[in-house]
Amino acid sequence: MNTSKLEILIKKEDLKNKIKELADQLNEKYKNESLTVIAILNGALFFFSDLLKLLKMPIQIDTIVVSSYDGTKSTDKIVYHKKIVKPIIENQNVIIIEDIIDTGRTMNSVFEYVQSLKPKTLDLVVLASKEDTKTKFKYDYKSLFIVPDKYIVGYGFGIDDLYRQLEDIYIINE
Ligand code: 5GP
């Protein structure tokens, strides 16, 4: 794996601290409730598993596999490779865990799909959002980090599926 073009952006300690902060907030907000947590894969893989380990309420998990990127370019074509397996989320508290919002196209589609299954509440948490992009995402969400409008890799973020296993997050200098 060629790491010479990578410039560190977010260190694993900072990821850990922010995720712990988020878990504390969720543990407080859903103290006496149960939760369905849906990960958008592959990008949210590590964020999802690190967060889950810190949650204290009864949780069910599910996953959606969707793609819209071709290499480092966002495209209009949103492809669902897998939808949720247990679509019985009516009247449940649901949180969607996503890696990043760039243009917002992917999440508009995913959010509306999950919303159509009539959950009691629906929150979206993303690990990062791009600072300079005018996101077209239409709903409220929480973002743990604001990142520059550059392509990032590591901690689940890949480029053509490479670099996902890195523990920190990097900018790729092309
Ligand atoms: P959007 O539909 O918001 O333009 O794109 C969202 C999806 O594109 C994310 O779920 C993610 O898979 C991918 N994506 C957007 N920006 C980046 C980036 O900087 N790095 C990586 N690895 N993926 C990105």
JSON list of C-alpha atoms and ligand atoms in Angstrom, two decimals:
[
{"chain": "A", "resi": 1, "resn": "MET", "atom": "CA", "xyz": [0.00, 0.00, 0.00]},
{"chain": "A", "resi": 2, "resn": "ASN", "atom": "CA", "xyz": [1.53, 3.33, -1.07]},
{"chain": "A", "resi": 3, "resn": "THR", "atom": "CA", "xyz": [1.14, 5.80, 1.84]},
{"chain": "A", "resi": 4, "resn": "SER", "atom": "CA", "xyz": [3.52, 8.49, 0.50]},
{"chain": "A", "resi": 5, "resn": "LYS", "atom": "CA", "xyz": [0.65, 10.68, -0.80]},
{"chain": "A", "resi": 6, "resn": "LEU", "atom": "CA", "xyz": [-1.19, 10.64, 2.52]},
{"chain": "A", "resi": 7, "resn": "GLU", "atom": "CA", "xyz": [-1.31, 13.61, 4.88]},
{"chain": "A", "resi": 8, "resn": "ILE", "atom": "CA", "xyz": [-2.73, 13.08, 8.36]},
{"chain": "A", "resi": 9, "resn": "LEU", "atom": "CA", "xyz": [-5.99, 14.91, 9.08]},
{"chain": "A", "resi": 10, "resn": "ILE", "atom": "CA", "xyz": [-7.62, 13.30, 12.15]},
{"chain": "A", "resi": 11, "resn": "LYS", "atom": "CA", "xyz": [-5.70, 11.20, 14.66]},
{"chain": "A", "resi": 12, "resn": "LYS", "atom": "CA", "xyz": [-7.16, 8.05, 16.19]},
{"chain": "A", "resi": 13, "resn": "GLU", "atom": "CA", "xyz": [-7.15, 9.66, 19.69]},
{"chain": "A", "resi": 14, "resn": "ASP", "atom": "CA", "xyz": [-9.38, 12.49, 18.39]},
{"chain": "A", "resi": 15, "resn": "LEU", "atom": "CA", "xyz": [-11.70, 9.97, 16.74]},
{"chain": "A", "resi": 16, "resn": "LYS", "atom": "CA", "xyz": [-11.91, 8.03, 19.98]},
{"chain": "A", "resi": 17, "resn": "ASN", "atom": "CA", "xyz": [-12.68, 11.13, 22.08]},
{"chain": "A", "resi": 18, "resn": "LYS", "atom": "CA", "xyz": [-15.41, 12.41, 19.76]},
{"chain": "A", "resi": 19, "resn": "ILE", "atom": "CA", "xyz": [-17.05, 8.99, 19.53]},
{"chain": "A", "resi": 20, "resn": "LYS", "atom": "CA", "xyz": [-17.03, 8.68, 23.32]},
{"chain": "A", "resi": 21, "resn": "GLU", "atom": "CA", "xyz": [-18.68, 12.13, 23.57]},
{"chain": "A", "resi": 22, "resn": "LEU", "atom": "CA", "xyz": [-21.35, 11.04, 21.08]},
{"chain": "A", "resi": 23, "resn": "ALA", "atom": "CA", "xyz": [-21.95, 7.75, 22.96]},
{"chain": "A", "resi": 24, "resn": "ASP", "atom": "CA", "xyz": [-22.40, 9.67, 26.24]},
{"chain": "A", "resi": 25, "resn": "GLN", "atom": "CA", "xyz": [-25.00, 11.93, 24.56]},
{"chain": "A", "resi": 26, "resn": "LEU", "atom": "CA", "xyz": [-26.87, 8.98, 23.05]},
{"chain": "A", "resi": 27, "resn": "ASN", "atom": "CA", "xyz": [-26.79, 7.03, 26.34]},
{"chain": "A", "resi": 28, "resn": "GLU", "atom": "CA", "xyz": [-28.38, 10.04, 28.02]},
{"chain": "A", "resi": 29, "resn": "LYS", "atom": "CA", "xyz": [-30.92, 10.77, 25.25]},
{"chain": "A", "resi": 30, "resn": "TYR", "atom": "CA", "xyz": [-32.16, 7.16, 24.94]},
{"chain": "A", "resi": 31, "resn": "LYS", "atom": "CA", "xyz": [-31.62, 6.21, 28.60]},
{"chain": "A", "resi": 32, "resn": "ASN", "atom": "CA", "xyz": [-34.88, 4.32, 29.09]},
{"chain": "A", "resi": 33, "resn": "GLU", "atom": "CA", "xyz": [-35.44, 3.29, 25.47]},
{"chain": "A", "resi": 34, "resn": "SER", "atom": "CA", "xyz": [-34.22, 0.78, 22.97]},
{"chain": "A", "resi": 35, "resn": "LEU", "atom": "CA", "xyz": [-32.54, 1.69, 19.71]},
{"chain": "A", "resi": 36, "resn": "THR", "atom": "CA", "xyz": [-32.08, 0.37, 16.18]},
{"chain": "A", "resi": 37, "resn": "VAL", "atom": "CA", "xyz": [-28.72, 1.44, 14.77]},
{"chain": "A", "resi": 38, "resn": "ILE", "atom": "CA", "xyz": [-28.27, 1.22, 11.00]},
{"chain": "A", "resi": 39, "resn": "ALA", "atom": "CA", "xyz": [-24.79, 1.45, 9.49]},
{"chain": "A", "resi": 40, "resn": "ILE", "atom": "CA", "xyz": [-24.20, 2.61, 5.95]},
{"chain": "A", "resi": 41, "resn": "LEU", "atom": "CA", "xyz": [-21.42, 0.41, 4.62]},
{"chain": "A", "resi": 42, "resn": "ASN", "atom": "CA", "xyz": [-18.65, 0.12, 3.80]},
{"chain": "A", "resi": 43, "resn": "GLY", "atom": "CA", "xyz": [-17.44, 3.52, 4.99]},
{"chain": "A", "resi": 44, "resn": "ALA", "atom": "CA", "xyz": [-19.10, 3.61, 8.43]},
{"chain": "A", "resi": 45, "resn": "LEU", "atom": "CA", "xyz": [-17.72, 0.20, 9.42]},
{"chain": "A", "resi": 46, "resn": "PHE", "atom": "CA", "xyz": [-15.25, 1.27, 12.14]},
{"chain": "A", "resi": 47, "resn": "PHE", "atom": "CA", "xyz": [-17.27, 4.26, 13.34]},
{"chain": "A", "resi": 48, "resn": "PHE", "atom": "CA", "xyz": [-20.29, 1.97, 13.77]},
{"chain": "A", "resi": 49, "resn": "SER", "atom": "CA", "xyz": [-18.45, -0.78, 15.66]},
{"chain": "A", "resi": 50, "resn": "ASP", "atom": "CA", "xyz": [-16.53, 1.63, 17.92]},
{"chain": "A", "resi": 51, "resn": "LEU", "atom": "CA", "xyz": [-19.75, 3.50, 18.77]},
{"chain": "A", "resi": 52, "resn": "LEU", "atom": "CA", "xyz": [-21.80, 0.35, 19.39]},
{"chain": "A", "resi": 53, "resn": "LYS", "atom": "CA", "xyz": [-19.35, -0.90, 22.02]},
{"chain": "A", "resi": 54, "resn": "LEU", "atom": "CA", "xyz": [-20.03, 2.24, 24.09]},
{"chain": "A", "resi": 55, "resn": "LEU", "atom": "CA", "xyz": [-23.84, 2.17, 23.95]},
{"chain": "A", "resi": 56, "resn": "LYS", "atom": "CA", "xyz": [-25.66, 0.92, 27.04]},
{"chain": "A", "resi": 57, "resn": "MET", "atom": "CA", "xyz": [-29.33, 0.62, 25.99]},
{"chain": "A", "resi": 58, "resn": "PRO", "atom": "CA", "xyz": [-30.76, -2.50, 24.27]},
{"chain": "A", "resi": 59, "resn": "ILE", "atom": "CA", "xyz": [-29.86, -2.19, 20.59]},
{"chain": "A", "resi": 60, "resn": "GLN", "atom": "CA", "xyz": [-30.64, -3.96, 17.37]},
{"chain": "A", "resi": 61, "resn": "ILE", "atom": "CA", "xyz": [-28.39, -3.45, 14.39]},
{"chain": "A", "resi": 62, "resn": "ASP", "atom": "CA", "xyz": [-28.82, -3.53, 10.63]},
{"chain": "A", "resi": 63, "resn": "THR", "atom": "CA", "xyz": [-26.86, -2.37, 7.61]},
{"chain": "A", "resi": 64, "resn": "ILE", "atom": "CA", "xyz": [-27.41, -0.73, 4.24]},
{"chain": "A", "resi": 65, "resn": "VAL", "atom": "CA", "xyz": [-24.82, -1.05, 1.49]},
{"chain": "A", "resi": 66, "resn": "VAL", "atom": "CA", "xyz": [-25.04, 1.79, -1.01]},
{"chain": "A", "resi": 67, "resn": "SER", "atom": "CA", "xyz": [-22.61, 3.46, -3.38]},
{"chain": "A", "resi": 68, "resn": "SER", "atom": "CA", "xyz": [-22.56, 6.63, -5.43]},
{"chain": "A", "resi": 69, "resn": "TYR", "atom": "CA", "xyz": [-18.87, 7.25, -6.00]},
{"chain": "A", "resi": 70, "resn": "ASP", "atom": "CA", "xyz": [-16.77, 6.33, -8.98]},
{"chain": "A", "resi": 71, "resn": "GLY", "atom": "CA", "xyz": [-13.15, 6.50, -7.72]},
{"chain": "A", "resi": 72, "resn": "THR", "atom": "CA", "xyz": [-12.96, 9.96, -6.11]},
{"chain": "A", "resi": 73, "resn": "LYS", "atom": "CA", "xyz": [-15.90, 11.43, -8.08]},
{"chain": "A", "resi": 74, "resn": "SER", "atom": "CA", "xyz": [-19.46, 11.73, -6.77]},
{"chain": "A", "resi": 75, "resn": "THR", "atom": "CA", "xyz": [-22.05, 10.52, -9.29]},
{"chain": "A", "resi": 76, "resn": "ASP", "atom": "CA", "xyz": [-25.84, 10.82, -9.58]},
{"chain": "A", "resi": 77, "resn": "LYS", "atom": "CA", "xyz": [-26.25, 7.08, -9.71]},
{"chain": "A", "resi": 78, "resn": "ILE", "atom": "CA", "xyz": [-27.10, 5.72, -6.28]},
{"chain": "A", "resi": 79, "resn": "VAL", "atom": "CA", "xyz": [-26.90, 1.93, -6.19]},
{"chain": "A", "resi": 80, "resn": "TYR", "atom": "CA", "xyz": [-28.32, -0.10, -3.28]},
{"chain": "A", "resi": 81, "resn": "HIS", "atom": "CA", "xyz": [-26.36, -3.32, -2.95]},
{"chain": "A", "resi": 82, "resn": "LYS", "atom": "CA", "xyz": [-28.24, -4.25, 0.25]},
{"chain": "A", "resi": 83, "resn": "LYS", "atom": "CA", "xyz": [-31.24, -2.76, 2.04]},
{"chain": "A", "resi": 84, "resn": "ILE", "atom": "CA", "xyz": [-32.13, -3.49, 5.67]},
{"chain": "A", "resi": 85, "resn": "VAL", "atom": "CA", "xyz": [-32.98, -7.09, 6.54]},
{"chain": "A", "resi": 86, "resn": "LYS", "atom": "CA", "xyz": [-35.44, -6.37, 9.37]},
{"chain": "A", "resi": 87, "resn": "PRO", "atom": "CA", "xyz": [-37.66, -3.62, 8.00]},
{"chain": "A", "resi": 88, "resn": "ILE", "atom": "CA", "xyz": [-39.81, -3.77, 11.15]},
{"chain": "A", "resi": 89, "resn": "ILE", "atom": "CA", "xyz": [-38.66, -0.45, 12.50]},
{"chain": "A", "resi": 90, "resn": "GLU", "atom": "CA", "xyz": [-42.15, 1.04, 12.76]},
{"chain": "A", "resi": 91, "resn": "ASN", "atom": "CA", "xyz": [-42.42, 2.78, 16.14]},
{"chain": "A", "resi": 92, "resn": "GLN", "atom": "CA", "xyz": [-38.76, 2.27, 16.98]},
{"chain": "A", "resi": 93, "resn": "ASN", "atom": "CA", "xyz": [-36.03, 4.82, 17.67]},
{"chain": "A", "resi": 94, "resn": "VAL", "atom": "CA", "xyz": [-33.63, 4.60, 14.77]},
{"chain": "A", "resi": 95, "resn": "ILE", "atom": "CA", "xyz": [-30.19, 6.12, 14.24]},
{"chain": "A", "resi": 96, "resn": "ILE", "atom": "CA", "xyz": [-28.44, 6.01, 10.88]},
{"chain": "A", "resi": 97, "resn": "ILE", "atom": "CA", "xyz": [-24.63, 5.94, 11.10]},
{"chain": "A", "resi": 98, "resn": "GLU", "atom": "CA", "xyz": [-22.94, 7.26, 7.96]},
{"chain": "A", "resi": 99, "resn": "ASP", "atom": "CA", "xyz": [-19.28, 7.97, 7.16]},
{"chain": "A", "resi": 100, "resn": "ILE", "atom": "CA", "xyz": [-19.52, 11.33, 5.35]},
{"chain": "A", "resi": 101, "resn": "ILE", "atom": "CA", "xyz": [-21.88, 13.79, 3.74]},
{"chain": "A", "resi": 102, "resn": "ASP", "atom": "CA", "xyz": [-20.47, 15.44, 0.65]},
{"chain": "A", "resi": 103, "resn": "THR", "atom": "CA", "xyz": [-23.15, 16.55, -1.82]},
{"chain": "A", "resi": 104, "resn": "GLY", "atom": "CA", "xyz": [-25.83, 14.90, 0.34]},
{"chain": "A", "resi": 105, "resn": "ARG", "atom": "CA", "xyz": [-27.29, 12.94, -2.58]},
{"chain": "A", "resi": 106, "resn": "THR", "atom": "CA", "xyz": [-26.66, 9.52, -1.03]},
{"chain": "A", "resi": 107, "resn": "MET", "atom": "CA", "xyz": [-28.09, 10.46, 2.34]},
{"chain": "A", "resi": 108, "resn": "ASN", "atom": "CA", "xyz": [-31.20, 12.12, 0.89]},
{"chain": "A", "resi": 109, "resn": "SER", "atom": "CA", "xyz": [-32.00, 8.82, -0.73]},
{"chain": "A", "resi": 110, "resn": "VAL", "atom": "CA", "xyz": [-31.11, 6.63, 2.30]},
{"chain": "A", "resi": 111, "resn": "PHE", "atom": "CA", "xyz": [-32.86, 8.92, 4.79]},
{"chain": "A", "resi": 112, "resn": "GLU", "atom": "CA", "xyz": [-36.08, 8.90, 2.75]},
{"chain": "A", "resi": 113, "resn": "TYR", "atom": "CA", "xyz": [-35.94, 5.12, 2.36]},
{"chain": "A", "resi": 114, "resn": "VAL", "atom": "CA", "xyz": [-35.59, 4.59, 6.15]},
{"chain": "A", "resi": 115, "resn": "GLN", "atom": "CA", "xyz": [-38.19, 7.28, 6.89]},
{"chain": "A", "resi": 116, "resn": "SER", "atom": "CA", "xyz": [-40.68, 5.48, 4.62]},
{"chain": "A", "resi": 117, "resn": "LEU", "atom": "CA", "xyz": [-40.48, 2.53, 7.05]},
{"chain": "A", "resi": 118, "resn": "LYS", "atom": "CA", "xyz": [-42.09, 4.79, 9.70]},
{"chain": "A", "resi": 119, "resn": "PRO", "atom": "CA", "xyz": [-39.72, 4.75, 12.67]},
{"chain": "A", "resi": 120, "resn": "LYS", "atom": "CA", "xyz": [-40.85, 6.51, 15.86]},
{"chain": "A", "resi": 121, "resn": "THR", "atom": "CA", "xyz": [-37.78, 8.78, 15.74]},
{"chain": "A", "resi": 122, "resn": "LEU", "atom": "CA", "xyz": [-35.00, 9.01, 13.16]},
{"chain": "A", "resi": 123, "resn": "ASP", "atom": "CA", "xyz": [-31.59, 10.58, 13.77]},
{"chain": "A", "resi": 124, "resn": "LEU", "atom": "CA", "xyz": [-28.62, 10.74, 11.46]},
{"chain": "A", "resi": 125, "resn": "VAL", "atom": "CA", "xyz": [-25.05, 10.92, 12.71]},
{"chain": "A", "resi": 126, "resn": "VAL", "atom": "CA", "xyz": [-22.15, 11.27, 10.29]},
{"chain": "A", "resi": 127, "resn": "LEU", "atom": "CA", "xyz": [-18.49, 11.03, 11.16]},
{"chain": "A", "resi": 128, "resn": "ALA", "atom": "CA", "xyz": [-17.56, 13.91, 8.86]},
{"chain": "A", "resi": 129, "resn": "SER", "atom": "CA", "xyz": [-18.98, 16.49, 6.51]},
{"chain": "A", "resi": 130, "resn": "LYS", "atom": "CA", "xyz": [-17.17, 18.56, 3.90]},
{"chain": "A", "resi": 131, "resn": "GLU", "atom": "CA", "xyz": [-16.67, 22.24, 4.76]},
{"chain": "A", "resi": 132, "resn": "ASP", "atom": "CA", "xyz": [-16.87, 23.91, 1.36]},
{"chain": "A", "resi": 133, "resn": "THR", "atom": "CA", "xyz": [-19.53, 21.82, -0.26]},
{"chain": "A", "resi": 134, "resn": "LYS", "atom": "CA", "xyz": [-22.99, 23.24, -0.36]},
{"chain": "A", "resi": 135, "resn": "THR", "atom": "CA", "xyz": [-24.67, 20.08, 0.84]},
{"chain": "A", "resi": 136, "resn": "LYS", "atom": "CA", "xyz": [-28.07, 19.40, -0.62]},
{"chain": "A", "resi": 137, "resn": "PHE", "atom": "CA", "xyz": [-28.99, 17.18, 2.30]},
{"chain": "A", "resi": 138, "resn": "LYS", "atom": "CA", "xyz": [-32.48, 18.27, 3.37]},
{"chain": "A", "resi": 139, "resn": "TYR", "atom": "CA", "xyz": [-32.73, 17.00, 6.96]},
{"chain": "A", "resi": 140, "resn": "ASP", "atom": "CA", "xyz": [-31.11, 17.67, 10.36]},
{"chain": "A", "resi": 141, "resn": "TYR", "atom": "CA", "xyz": [-27.98, 15.72, 11.18]},
{"chain": "A", "resi": 142, "resn": "LYS", "atom": "CA", "xyz": [-25.04, 15.68, 13.54]},
{"chain": "A", "resi": 143, "resn": "SER", "atom": "CA", "xyz": [-21.50, 15.65, 12.21]},
{"chain": "A", "resi": 144, "resn": "LEU", "atom": "CA", "xyz": [-18.54, 14.83, 14.47]},
{"chain": "A", "resi": 145, "resn": "PHE", "atom": "CA", "xyz": [-15.92, 16.50, 12.25]},
{"chain": "A", "resi": 146, "resn": "ILE", "atom": "CA", "xyz": [-15.89, 19.14, 9.52]},
{"chain": "A", "resi": 147, "resn": "VAL", "atom": "CA", "xyz": [-13.23, 18.26, 6.94]},
{"chain": "A", "resi": 148, "resn": "PRO", "atom": "CA", "xyz": [-11.75, 20.20, 3.98]},
{"chain": "A", "resi": 149, "resn": "ASP", "atom": "CA", "xyz": [-13.26, 19.65, 0.54]},
{"chain": "A", "resi": 150, "resn": "LYS", "atom": "CA", "xyz": [-10.63, 17.03, -0.32]},
{"chain": "A", "resi": 151, "resn": "TYR", "atom": "CA", "xyz": [-10.83, 13.26, -0.65]},
{"chain": "A", "resi": 152, "resn": "ILE", "atom": "CA", "xyz": [-10.17, 11.50, 2.66]},
{"chain": "A", "resi": 153, "resn": "VAL", "atom": "CA", "xyz": [-9.16, 7.91, 3.45]},
{"chain": "A", "resi": 154, "resn": "GLY", "atom": "CA", "xyz": [-8.59, 5.73, 6.51]},
{"chain": "A", "resi": 155, "resn": "TYR", "atom": "CA", "xyz": [-10.75, 4.64, 9.46]},
{"chain": "A", "resi": 156, "resn": "GLY", "atom": "CA", "xyz": [-13.24, 3.02, 7.08]},
{"chain": "A", "resi": 157, "resn": "PHE", "atom": "CA", "xyz": [-12.91, 5.57, 4.27]},
{"chain": "A", "resi": 158, "resn": "GLY", "atom": "CA", "xyz": [-11.56, 3.99, 1.11]},
{"chain": "A", "resi": 159, "resn": "ILE", "atom": "CA", "xyz": [-10.53, 4.86, -2.37]},
{"chain": "A", "resi": 160, "resn": "ASP", "atom": "CA", "xyz": [-11.55, 2.02, -4.68]},
{"chain": "A", "resi": 161, "resn": "ASP", "atom": "CA", "xyz": [-11.80, 0.06, -1.40]},
{"chain": "A", "resi": 162, "resn": "LEU", "atom": "CA", "xyz": [-8.13, 0.56, -0.45]},
{"chain": "A", "resi": 163, "resn": "TYR", "atom": "CA", "xyz": [-6.78, 2.27, 2.71]},
{"chain": "A", "resi": 164, "resn": "ARG", "atom": "CA", "xyz": [-9.88, 1.47, 4.78]},
{"chain": "A", "resi": 165, "resn": "GLN", "atom": "CA", "xyz": [-7.85, -0.33, 7.45]},
{"chain": "A", "resi": 166, "resn": "LEU", "atom": "CA", "xyz": [-5.77, 2.71, 8.47]},
{"chain": "A", "resi": 167, "resn": "GLU", "atom": "CA", "xyz": [-6.49, 3.80, 12.06]},
{"chain": "A", "resi": 168, "resn": "ASP", "atom": "CA", "xyz": [-6.24, 7.56, 11.43]},
{"chain": "A", "resi": 169, "resn": "ILE", "atom": "CA", "xyz": [-7.91, 9.68, 8.73]},
{"chain": "A", "resi": 170, "resn": "TYR", "atom": "CA", "xyz": [-5.77, 11.16, 5.92]},
{"chain": "A", "resi": 171, "resn": "ILE", "atom": "CA", "xyz": [-6.13, 13.52, 2.98]},
{"chain": "A", "resi": 172, "resn": "ILE", "atom": "CA", "xyz": [-4.97, 12.08, -0.33]},
{"chain": "A", "resi": 173, "resn": "ASN", "atom": "CA", "xyz": [-2.68, 14.47, -2.22]},
{"chain": "A", "resi": 174, "resn": "GLU", "atom": "CA", "xyz": [-3.11, 13.54, -5.88]},
{"chain": "B", "resi": 1, "resn": "5GP", "atom": "P1", "xyz": [-22.58, 12.33, -1.39]},
{"chain": "B", "resi": 1, "resn": "5GP", "atom": "O1", "xyz": [-23.74, 11.58, -1.95]},
{"chain": "B", "resi": 1, "resn": "5GP", "atom": "O2", "xyz": [-22.92, 13.08, -0.11]},
{"chain": "B", "resi": 1, "resn": "5GP", "atom": "O3", "xyz": [-21.93, 13.22, -2.41]},
{"chain": "B", "resi": 1, "resn": "5GP", "atom": "O4", "xyz": [-21.46, 11.27, -1.08]},
{"chain": "B", "resi": 1, "resn": "5GP", "atom": "C1", "xyz": [-21.51, 10.49, 0.05]},
{"chain": "B", "resi": 1, "resn": "5GP", "atom": "C2", "xyz": [-20.74, 9.20, -0.13]},
{"chain": "B", "resi": 1, "resn": "5GP", "atom": "O5", "xyz": [-19.59, 9.38, -0.97]},
{"chain": "B", "resi": 1, "resn": "5GP", "atom": "C3", "xyz": [-20.20, 8.77, 1.20]},
{"chain": "B", "resi": 1, "resn": "5GP", "atom": "O6", "xyz": [-21.06, 7.84, 1.79]},
{"chain": "B", "resi": 1, "resn": "5GP", "atom": "C4", "xyz": [-18.86, 8.18, 0.86]},
{"chain": "B", "resi": 1, "resn": "5GP", "atom": "O7", "xyz": [-19.00, 6.81, 0.59]},
{"chain": "B", "resi": 1, "resn": "5GP", "atom": "C5", "xyz": [-18.43, 8.86, -0.39]},
{"chain": "B", "resi": 1, "resn": "5GP", "atom": "N1", "xyz": [-17.48, 9.98, -0.11]},
{"chain": "B", "resi": 1, "resn": "5GP", "atom": "C6", "xyz": [-17.73, 11.30, -0.18]},
{"chain": "B", "resi": 1, "resn": "5GP", "atom": "N2", "xyz": [-16.62, 12.02, 0.11]},
{"chain": "B", "resi": 1, "resn": "5GP", "atom": "C7", "xyz": [-15.66, 11.11, 0.38]},
{"chain": "B", "resi": 1, "resn": "5GP", "atom": "C8", "xyz": [-14.28, 11.22, 0.76]},
{"chain": "B", "resi": 1, "resn": "5GP", "atom": "O8", "xyz": [-13.68, 12.30, 0.93]},
{"chain": "B", "resi": 1, "resn": "5GP", "atom": "N3", "xyz": [-13.62, 10.06, 0.95]},
{"chain": "B", "resi": 1, "resn": "5GP", "atom": "C9", "xyz": [-14.20, 8.84, 0.80]},
{"chain": "B", "resi": 1, "resn": "5GP", "atom": "N4", "xyz": [-13.45, 7.78, 1.00]},
{"chain": "B", "resi": 1, "resn": "5GP", "atom": "N5", "xyz": [-15.48, 8.69, 0.44]},
{"chain": "B", "resi": 1, "resn": "5GP", "atom": "C10", "xyz": [-16.21, 9.82, 0.23]}
]
